[in-house]
Coordinates of C-alpha atoms in Angstrom, one line a residue:
M1 CA 36.8 44.8 -32.9
P2 CA 40.5 45.4 -33.9
I3 CA 42.4 43.0 -36.2
Y4 CA 45.9 41.8 -35.4
M5 CA 48.7 40.0 -37.3
D6 CA 51.3 38.1 -35.5
L7 CA 54.6 36.4 -36.3
H8 CA 55.5 32.8 -35.3
I9 CA 59.1 31.7 -35.9
V10 CA 59.0 27.9 -36.0
P11 CA 62.1 26.0 -37.2
G12 CA 61.1 23.3 -39.6
I13 CA 57.4 24.4 -40.0
T14 CA 55.5 22.8 -42.8
A15 CA 52.2 23.8 -44.5
E16 CA 50.5 20.8 -42.9
N17 CA 51.8 21.9 -39.4
A18 CA 50.5 25.4 -39.9
A19 CA 47.1 24.0 -41.1
K20 CA 46.8 21.9 -38.0
A21 CA 47.7 24.8 -35.7
H22 CA 45.1 27.0 -37.5
L23 CA 42.5 24.3 -37.0
Q24 CA 43.2 24.2 -33.3
D25 CA 42.8 28.0 -33.1
L26 CA 39.4 27.7 -34.8
L27 CA 38.3 25.2 -32.1
F28 CA 39.2 27.5 -29.2
Q29 CA 38.6 31.0 -30.8
D30 CA 35.1 31.5 -29.3
E31 CA 36.4 31.0 -25.8
F32 CA 38.7 34.0 -26.2
E33 CA 36.2 36.1 -28.3
C34 CA 38.5 35.8 -31.3
N35 CA 37.8 35.3 -35.0
C36 CA 40.8 33.5 -36.7
M37 CA 40.5 34.9 -40.3
T38 CA 43.5 33.3 -42.0
Y39 CA 47.2 32.7 -42.0
W40 CA 50.3 32.6 -44.2
V41 CA 53.2 30.1 -43.9
D42 CA 56.7 30.2 -45.4
E43 CA 58.5 26.9 -45.1
T44 CA 61.7 28.3 -46.4
K45 CA 61.9 31.0 -43.8
D46 CA 60.5 29.0 -40.8
S47 CA 57.7 31.5 -40.3
A48 CA 53.9 31.8 -40.1
F49 CA 51.6 34.8 -39.7
C50 CA 48.1 34.7 -38.3
L51 CA 45.4 37.3 -39.0
I52 CA 42.9 37.4 -36.1
E53 CA 40.1 39.7 -35.1
A54 CA 40.4 39.9 -31.3
P55 CA 39.6 42.2 -28.3
S56 CA 43.3 42.6 -27.5
P57 CA 46.8 41.3 -28.3
R58 CA 46.6 39.4 -25.0
A59 CA 43.6 37.5 -26.2
V60 CA 45.5 36.4 -29.3
K61 CA 48.4 35.2 -27.2
E62 CA 46.2 33.3 -24.8
L63 CA 44.3 31.7 -27.6
H64 CA 47.6 30.4 -29.2
D65 CA 48.9 29.3 -25.8
K66 CA 45.8 27.1 -25.3
A67 CA 45.3 25.9 -28.8
H68 CA 48.8 24.8 -29.8
G69 CA 51.4 26.5 -27.7
L70 CA 53.3 28.2 -30.6
I71 CA 55.1 31.3 -29.3
T72 CA 53.9 34.7 -30.6
H73 CA 57.2 36.5 -31.4
Q74 CA 55.6 39.8 -32.5
I75 CA 52.0 41.1 -32.8
I76 CA 50.8 44.4 -34.4
E77 CA 47.4 45.9 -35.0
V78 CA 46.5 46.1 -38.7
N79 CA 43.9 47.4 -41.1
S80 CA 42.2 44.6 -43.1
T81 CA 42.1 46.7 -46.3
V82 CA 45.8 47.4 -46.1
V83 CA 46.5 43.7 -45.4
E84 CA 44.5 42.8 -48.5
S85 CA 46.4 45.4 -50.6
F86 CA 49.8 43.9 -49.6
L87 CA 48.9 40.2 -49.4
G88 CA 46.0 39.8 -51.8
R89 CA 43.5 38.3 -49.3
I90 CA 42.2 38.4 -45.7
Y91 CA 40.6 35.0 -45.6
D92 CA 41.7 31.5 -46.5
P93 CA 42.4 30.8 -50.2
D94 CA 39.8 28.6 -52.0
V95 CA 41.4 25.2 -51.5
P96 CA 39.7 21.9 -50.9
A97 CA 39.9 20.3 -47.4
Q98 CA 41.4 16.9 -47.1
L99 CA 38.5 14.4 -46.6
D100 CA 40.2 12.4 -43.9
T101 CA 41.4 15.3 -41.7
Q102 CA 39.3 18.3 -42.7
L103 CA 42.5 20.2 -43.1
K104 CA 42.8 23.0 -45.7
V105 CA 46.6 22.8 -46.4
F106 CA 48.2 25.6 -48.4
N107 CA 51.7 26.9 -48.6
D108 CA 51.2 30.7 -49.1
P109 CA 54.2 32.8 -48.1
A110 CA 53.7 36.3 -46.8
F111 CA 57.1 37.5 -48.2
R112 CA 56.5 40.4 -50.7
V113 CA 58.5 42.5 -53.0
L114 CA 57.6 46.2 -52.7
V115 CA 58.0 48.9 -55.2
L116 CA 58.2 52.5 -53.9
L117 CA 57.9 55.1 -56.6
S118 CA 58.6 58.7 -55.6
H119 CA 58.0 61.6 -57.9
S120 CA 58.0 65.4 -57.8
D121 CA 55.5 67.2 -55.5
P122 CA 52.2 67.7 -57.5
V123 CA 51.8 71.3 -56.2
L124 CA 55.3 72.3 -57.3
M125 CA 54.6 70.6 -60.7
V126 CA 51.6 72.8 -61.1
L127 CA 53.6 75.9 -60.3
E128 CA 56.3 74.9 -62.9
Y129 CA 54.2 73.4 -65.7
G130 CA 50.7 74.8 -65.2
N131 CA 47.6 73.1 -63.8
E132 CA 46.4 71.6 -67.1
N133 CA 49.7 70.1 -68.1
S134 CA 50.3 68.7 -64.6
N135 CA 46.9 67.2 -64.3
T136 CA 47.2 65.5 -67.7
Y137 CA 50.5 64.1 -66.8
F138 CA 49.5 62.7 -63.4
Q139 CA 46.2 61.2 -64.9
S140 CA 48.2 59.4 -67.6
L141 CA 50.8 58.3 -65.1
Y142 CA 48.3 56.8 -62.6
A143 CA 46.4 55.2 -65.4
F144 CA 49.6 53.6 -66.7
I145 CA 50.6 52.4 -63.3
D146 CA 47.1 50.8 -62.8
R147 CA 47.3 49.0 -66.1
N148 CA 50.9 47.8 -65.8
S149 CA 50.6 46.7 -62.2
N150 CA 47.8 44.4 -63.3
I151 CA 49.9 43.1 -66.2
H152 CA 52.7 42.3 -63.8
E153 CA 50.4 40.9 -61.1
G154 CA 51.0 43.7 -58.6
N155 CA 48.7 45.1 -55.9
M156 CA 48.3 48.8 -55.4
V157 CA 48.9 49.7 -51.7
R158 CA 48.7 53.5 -51.9
Q159 CA 48.6 56.0 -54.7
T160 CA 49.8 59.4 -53.4
Q161 CA 52.9 61.3 -54.1
D162 CA 54.9 58.2 -53.1
V163 CA 53.2 55.2 -54.9
L164 CA 53.6 51.9 -53.2
L165 CA 52.9 48.5 -54.8
S166 CA 53.2 44.9 -53.7
F167 CA 54.4 41.9 -55.8
T168 CA 55.1 38.3 -55.2
S169 CA 57.9 38.2 -57.7
A170 CA 61.1 40.3 -57.9
F171 CA 61.3 39.7 -61.6
K172 CA 57.8 41.1 -62.2
A173 CA 58.5 44.0 -59.8
I174 CA 61.6 45.0 -61.8
A175 CA 59.8 44.6 -65.1
F176 CA 57.0 46.9 -63.8
A177 CA 59.5 49.5 -62.5
K178 CA 61.3 49.6 -65.9
S179 CA 58.0 50.0 -67.7
V180 CA 57.2 53.1 -65.5
H181 CA 60.6 54.5 -66.1
N182 CA 60.2 54.1 -69.9
F183 CA 56.8 55.8 -69.7
V184 CA 58.0 58.8 -67.8
A185 CA 61.1 59.1 -70.1
Q186 CA 58.8 59.5 -73.1
H187 CA 57.2 62.7 -71.8
K188 CA 58.8 65.7 -73.5
E189 CA 56.8 68.6 -72.0
I190 CA 57.2 67.5 -68.4
K191 CA 60.3 66.2 -66.7
P192 CA 59.4 65.1 -63.2
N193 CA 62.0 63.9 -60.7
I194 CA 61.2 60.1 -60.6
K195 CA 63.0 57.6 -58.4
I196 CA 62.1 54.0 -57.7
V197 CA 63.3 51.7 -55.0
I198 CA 62.5 47.9 -54.9
N199 CA 62.8 46.1 -51.6
A200 CA 61.3 43.0 -50.0
G201 CA 60.5 41.5 -46.7
M202 CA 58.0 40.0 -44.2
P203 CA 54.8 41.8 -43.0
V204 CA 55.6 41.6 -39.3
T205 CA 59.1 42.2 -38.0
D206 CA 60.2 44.6 -35.2
S207 CA 58.2 47.5 -36.6
K208 CA 54.7 48.5 -35.3
T209 CA 53.3 48.7 -38.9
L210 CA 52.8 46.3 -41.7
F211 CA 56.0 45.9 -43.7
G212 CA 57.2 48.9 -41.8
K213 CA 60.9 48.1 -41.8
T214 CA 60.9 47.2 -45.5
I215 CA 59.1 50.5 -46.4
D216 CA 61.4 52.6 -44.1
L217 CA 64.5 51.1 -45.7
A218 CA 63.1 51.8 -49.2
G219 CA 62.3 55.4 -48.2
S220 CA 65.8 55.9 -46.9
M221 CA 67.3 54.6 -50.2
L222 CA 65.5 57.3 -52.1
Y223 CA 68.2 59.7 -50.8
L224 CA 71.1 57.7 -52.3
K225 CA 73.0 59.4 -55.0
A226 CA 72.7 57.4 -58.2
A227 CA 72.7 58.0 -62.0
Q228 CA 70.2 55.1 -62.3
P229 CA 66.5 55.8 -61.6
I230 CA 65.8 52.3 -60.2
L231 CA 67.5 51.2 -57.0
L232 CA 67.5 47.5 -55.9
A233 CA 67.9 46.7 -52.2
P234 CA 70.5 44.1 -51.3
I235 CA 67.8 41.4 -50.7
I236 CA 66.6 41.9 -54.3
N237 CA 70.1 41.4 -55.6
E238 CA 70.1 38.1 -53.7
I239 CA 66.9 36.7 -55.1
S240 CA 67.0 38.0 -58.7
T241 CA 69.4 38.7 -61.6
F242 CA 69.3 41.4 -64.2
K243 CA 71.0 41.9 -67.6
T244 CA 74.2 43.8 -68.0
S245 CA 72.4 46.1 -70.4
D246 CA 70.0 47.1 -67.5
K247 CA 72.8 48.6 -65.5
S248 CA 72.1 52.0 -67.0
V249 CA 68.7 51.9 -65.4
L250 CA 69.2 49.6 -62.4
K251 CA 71.6 50.2 -59.5
A252 CA 72.4 47.4 -57.0
V253 CA 72.6 49.0 -53.6
S254 CA 75.1 47.4 -51.2
E255 CA 74.2 46.3 -47.7
K256 CA 76.6 48.9 -46.3
E257 CA 74.9 51.6 -48.3
E258 CA 71.5 50.5 -47.3
Q259 CA 72.2 50.3 -43.6
T260 CA 74.3 53.5 -43.4
V261 CA 71.7 55.7 -45.2
Y262 CA 68.9 54.1 -43.1
K263 CA 70.8 55.0 -39.9
L264 CA 71.4 58.5 -41.2
L265 CA 67.8 59.1 -42.2
T266 CA 66.6 57.8 -38.9
V267 CA 68.8 60.3 -37.1
L268 CA 67.5 63.1 -39.3
E269 CA 63.8 62.0 -39.0
N270 CA 64.1 62.0 -35.2
N271 CA 65.7 65.4 -34.9
Y272 CA 64.9 67.6 -37.9
H273 CA 62.4 69.6 -35.8
L274 CA 65.0 70.8 -33.3
P275 CA 66.4 74.2 -34.3
L276 CA 69.6 73.6 -32.3
F277 CA 70.3 70.3 -34.0
K278 CA 73.4 70.8 -36.1
V279 CA 76.0 69.0 -38.2
E280 CA 78.0 68.2 -35.0
D281 CA 75.0 66.4 -33.6
I282 CA 74.6 64.3 -36.7
A283 CA 78.3 63.3 -36.5
K284 CA 77.9 62.3 -32.9
H285 CA 74.9 60.1 -33.7
M286 CA 76.7 58.5 -36.6
S287 CA 79.9 58.0 -34.5
V288 CA 82.2 59.7 -37.0
S289 CA 84.2 63.0 -37.0
K290 CA 82.8 66.1 -38.6
S291 CA 85.1 65.7 -41.6
G292 CA 84.3 62.0 -41.8
L293 CA 80.6 62.8 -41.8
N294 CA 81.1 65.3 -44.6
R295 CA 82.8 62.6 -46.7
L296 CA 80.2 60.0 -45.8
I297 CA 77.1 62.0 -46.6
K298 CA 78.7 63.5 -49.8
Q299 CA 79.5 60.0 -51.0
L300 CA 76.1 58.6 -50.1
T301 CA 73.7 61.4 -51.1
G302 CA 75.7 64.0 -53.0
H303 CA 74.8 66.6 -50.3
T304 CA 76.8 68.1 -47.6
P305 CA 75.5 67.4 -44.1
K306 CA 74.2 70.9 -43.8
T307 CA 72.3 70.9 -47.2
L308 CA 70.9 67.4 -46.5
L309 CA 69.5 68.5 -43.1
K310 CA 68.0 71.6 -44.8
H311 CA 66.6 69.5 -47.6
I312 CA 64.9 67.2 -45.1
R313 CA 63.4 70.1 -43.3
L314 CA 62.1 71.7 -46.5
Q315 CA 60.5 68.4 -47.6
K316 CA 58.8 68.0 -44.3
S317 CA 57.5 71.6 -44.6
L318 CA 55.6 70.7 -47.8
T319 CA 53.5 68.2 -45.8
Y320 CA 52.9 70.7 -43.0
L321 CA 51.8 73.5 -45.5
K322 CA 49.3 71.2 -47.1
K323 CA 47.5 71.0 -43.7
Q324 CA 45.1 74.0 -43.4
Q325 CA 45.7 74.3 -39.7
N326 CA 49.4 75.1 -40.1
N327 CA 50.4 78.6 -41.2
V328 CA 53.9 79.6 -42.4
S329 CA 55.3 80.6 -39.0
E330 CA 54.0 77.4 -37.3
T331 CA 55.5 75.3 -40.2
A332 CA 58.9 77.0 -39.8
I333 CA 59.0 76.2 -36.1
A334 CA 57.7 72.6 -36.6
C335 CA 60.4 71.9 -39.2
G336 CA 63.3 73.2 -37.1
F337 CA 64.0 76.5 -38.9
E338 CA 65.5 79.3 -36.7
S339 CA 62.9 81.9 -37.9
P340 CA 60.0 82.2 -40.4
A341 CA 62.1 84.6 -42.4
Y342 CA 64.9 82.2 -42.9
F343 CA 62.5 79.4 -43.7
S344 CA 60.8 81.5 -46.4
K345 CA 64.3 82.4 -47.8
C346 CA 65.3 78.7 -48.0
F347 CA 61.9 77.7 -49.4
L348 CA 62.1 80.3 -52.2
Q349 CA 65.7 79.3 -53.1
S350 CA 64.7 75.6 -53.4
F351 CA 61.2 75.7 -54.8
K352 CA 61.1 79.0 -56.7
T353 CA 58.1 80.1 -54.8
V354 CA 57.2 81.3 -51.3
P355 CA 55.5 79.2 -48.7
S356 CA 52.3 81.2 -48.6
Q357 CA 51.8 80.8 -52.4
Y358 CA 52.5 77.1 -52.2
Q359 CA 50.0 76.7 -49.3
K360 CA 47.3 78.6 -51.1
L361 CA 47.7 76.5 -54.3
A362 CA 47.9 73.2 -52.3
Q363 CA 44.5 74.0 -50.6
Q364 CA 42.9 74.7 -54.0
L365 CA 44.0 71.4 -55.6

């Protein structure tokens, strides 16, 4: 049976109120074929999140309607393993029930600080530094990340090319990010392109995936031009402070920068596959003139609009080429290039290898 997480916005909610509502859900759950696994409550943000195994979203809503009447503002289907990775649990924490009421009262917010770490493509690293050197580097990097995420009380969410971790504290998330930067900087033989974004948010918003909006915003900020390797989202700047000496490593992203680059990357993500999608179309979506777009994108990313669009298409092509069912011609078409020949030319200029060689090596690793 699927598992759902929902959002309740309840002004003035308390941990005791949430516990009483959860107890009512438990009383009626069998009637709706549901299993109310646990919940999170954040008194400061007037919000609560329920985790429920149920036959459908409708069953969840009908259960809540009968049990306590709290409005379900948003509901998404989730994976229990992913929920545990982000939030640390999928059942109630081990707290004693109050003897007089049988209530298990706990104030456990679902707000999390996320660290998104992006590094060079492993296949391109092998082509540049050799298989042995690259494998040694990545093994040591992942081992370091595992050790230090435990030290700073972080949870690993995914460990692929873009590593994602979850923390309950902005201070600990920043300390972890700085430790990773220092570790990478010590490597002399290999110089990967490392960038880290720290953002924070709630698990259920207006996205269809868990922490989806928070992750998407972080992914967009990876494209911001910055001398510093660690970027702090505006919400992190609000809830934490950092030393003046850290400004060579940490960049505080403004709300305008965050929202503008997010809008820009959303436009490019939705249209990169269209060969006829040009700079003029980007300007139209961004509601600026062509010259204004050039200034805007140059200031934000360091790219011209044309080179940024080509960069996005080339980055997407790496994912396509790693899939065995996509050949070079199909990849060129899927990523919006006008022809396979032009795609191969751009690929060679950017990555110092041809798509077929990249694909062959990717399938061997």
